[in-house]
XYZ file of C-alpha atoms in Angstrom:
178
model
C 185.368 -38.971 67.218
C 188.046 -39.634 64.644
C 191.721 -39.906 64.338
C 192.742 -36.322 63.164
C 195.739 -35.750 61.044
C 196.336 -32.009 61.444
C 198.549 -29.736 59.419
C 199.093 -27.398 62.530
C 202.639 -26.371 63.460
C 203.266 -29.331 65.436
C 201.840 -31.767 62.957
C 199.712 -33.390 65.632
C 197.689 -36.610 65.167
C 194.841 -36.585 67.908
C 191.638 -38.172 68.551
C 188.837 -35.666 68.414
C 186.016 -33.877 66.684
C 185.926 -31.376 63.928
C 183.231 -28.621 63.654
C 182.892 -27.234 60.077
C 180.741 -24.248 59.403
C 180.248 -22.672 55.798
C 182.914 -25.216 54.356
C 185.555 -23.944 56.823
C 187.044 -25.716 59.954
C 185.730 -23.800 62.762
C 187.034 -25.800 65.832
C 188.943 -28.865 66.502
C 188.715 -30.525 70.099
C 187.287 -33.196 72.059
C 183.674 -33.634 72.576
C 182.524 -30.408 70.720
C 178.965 -29.958 70.987
C 176.920 -27.967 68.593
C 174.657 -25.279 69.978
C 171.384 -26.808 68.153
C 168.745 -28.598 69.842
C 168.939 -31.278 67.252
C 170.992 -32.321 64.149
C 169.118 -30.889 61.263
C 169.978 -29.681 57.572
C 172.367 -27.215 59.004
C 174.232 -29.586 61.114
C 175.128 -33.186 60.028
C 177.055 -35.513 62.377
C 179.504 -38.084 61.034
C 180.766 -40.837 63.515
C 184.286 -41.191 62.479
C 185.253 -43.377 65.609
C 186.966 -46.054 63.208
C 188.459 -43.465 60.811
C 191.343 -41.198 60.138
C 190.376 -37.769 58.985
C 193.058 -36.341 56.641
C 193.665 -33.137 54.895
C 192.841 -32.937 51.175
C 195.465 -34.219 48.851
C 196.997 -32.290 46.075
C 197.929 -33.968 42.819
C 200.625 -31.897 41.151
C 201.010 -33.518 37.814
C 198.138 -34.894 35.860
C 196.895 -35.527 32.386
C 193.122 -35.927 32.608
C 192.942 -36.112 28.643
C 195.035 -39.667 29.099
C 192.732 -41.233 31.754
C 191.108 -43.443 29.076
C 194.432 -44.522 27.541
C 195.630 -46.456 30.565
C 197.455 -49.909 29.916
C 198.343 -48.849 26.567
C 201.741 -50.408 25.766
C 203.044 -50.043 29.248
C 206.430 -51.646 28.504
C 207.538 -48.950 26.116
C 210.128 -46.066 26.788
C 208.576 -42.842 27.409
C 209.025 -41.101 23.954
C 208.087 -44.347 22.273
C 205.071 -44.683 24.258
C 203.927 -41.049 23.636
C 204.887 -41.151 19.863
C 203.127 -44.686 19.036
C 200.254 -44.620 21.642
C 199.483 -41.635 23.632
C 199.826 -38.749 21.100
C 197.877 -40.621 18.290
C 195.121 -41.336 20.786
C 195.204 -37.788 22.432
C 194.990 -36.292 18.905
C 191.839 -38.384 18.189
C 189.880 -36.926 21.059
C 186.575 -35.165 20.413
C 185.003 -32.800 22.953
C 183.004 -35.540 24.307
C 185.548 -38.297 24.649
C 187.929 -35.548 26.363
C 184.991 -34.804 28.794
C 184.498 -38.279 29.568
C 188.358 -38.961 30.107
C 188.337 -35.868 32.446
C 185.270 -36.817 34.440
C 186.475 -40.456 34.992
C 189.911 -39.122 36.264
C 188.216 -36.550 38.440
C 185.803 -39.022 39.972
C 188.785 -41.197 40.797
C 190.679 -38.262 42.341
C 187.623 -37.015 44.507
C 186.968 -40.511 45.751
C 190.554 -40.859 46.859
C 190.560 -37.474 48.745
C 192.156 -35.186 46.245
C 191.044 -31.539 46.641
C 193.449 -29.618 44.331
C 195.048 -30.602 41.196
C 197.601 -29.537 38.441
C 196.685 -30.581 35.045
C 198.837 -30.171 31.949
C 195.892 -29.963 29.639
C 195.809 -30.881 26.000
C 196.070 -29.188 22.537
C 192.341 -29.345 21.372
C 188.993 -29.000 23.208
C 190.830 -28.098 26.454
C 187.582 -26.295 27.616
C 186.083 -29.754 28.194
C 188.789 -30.166 30.977
C 188.059 -26.859 32.512
C 184.239 -27.353 32.421
C 184.506 -30.875 34.086
C 186.782 -29.398 36.816
C 184.350 -26.737 37.521
C 181.387 -29.116 37.580
C 183.354 -31.474 39.956
C 183.968 -28.526 42.263
C 187.793 -29.402 42.639
C 190.347 -26.651 42.974
C 192.215 -26.690 39.601
C 195.420 -25.362 38.055
C 195.345 -26.112 34.357
C 196.610 -25.136 31.007
C 196.613 -25.577 27.379
C 199.492 -27.909 26.058
C 201.189 -26.235 23.007
C 202.497 -28.556 20.212
C 204.075 -26.569 17.441
C 207.130 -28.378 16.681
C 208.869 -31.581 17.493
C 209.730 -35.160 16.332
C 207.018 -37.653 16.058
C 204.024 -35.445 16.802
C 201.083 -36.627 14.841
C 199.487 -33.766 12.642
C 196.426 -34.158 14.745
C 198.206 -32.429 17.643
C 200.526 -29.991 15.792
C 199.275 -26.435 15.637
C 200.554 -23.096 14.561
C 202.150 -21.247 17.232
C 199.984 -18.027 16.897
C 196.769 -19.969 16.828
C 197.881 -21.816 20.162
C 198.908 -18.556 21.781
C 195.481 -17.016 20.731
C 193.572 -19.924 22.195
C 195.656 -19.836 25.240
C 194.485 -16.271 25.740
C 190.865 -17.033 25.173
C 191.220 -19.847 28.035
C 192.606 -17.402 30.277
C 189.882 -14.937 29.751
C 187.080 -17.543 30.125
C 188.604 -19.578 33.015
C 191.174 -17.571 35.193
C 189.732 -17.247 38.748
C 186.761 -19.547 38.265
């Protein structure tokens, strides 16, 4: 009984019901009835009479490693902001602080209806981002940032090209398709 924003070919917006089975939409229509004597642990009814039912959102550019760094020198130009604030903070991440940063960002995304994300990763402790995304159950496309050269990059973020590529291959082996 909600206002449904569909993603069908006609992009219809209609009032109706959605039947979901095994985490997939089985049927959309009006006055759908579940063939069960009562609503139980297999069937759960949600009254959406005052709600909009939207498809999941897709966040296509994200830096979960930077969630904890919000409001840091917001009036700086991009490269100055990165060099003076973000890169030094990012280079100081531990496995635990990166996990907390990712989990906070993921909680906000999930609460807002995001179901898929593309994260740019970070140089060190990248497994923490993958692990947090896996625990959150969100569809994730993520990689490892590589910083082997460039002006103003702190030593805490610089790495040797070969080591970066080796770590990337290890991450692919551990996480691709999870």
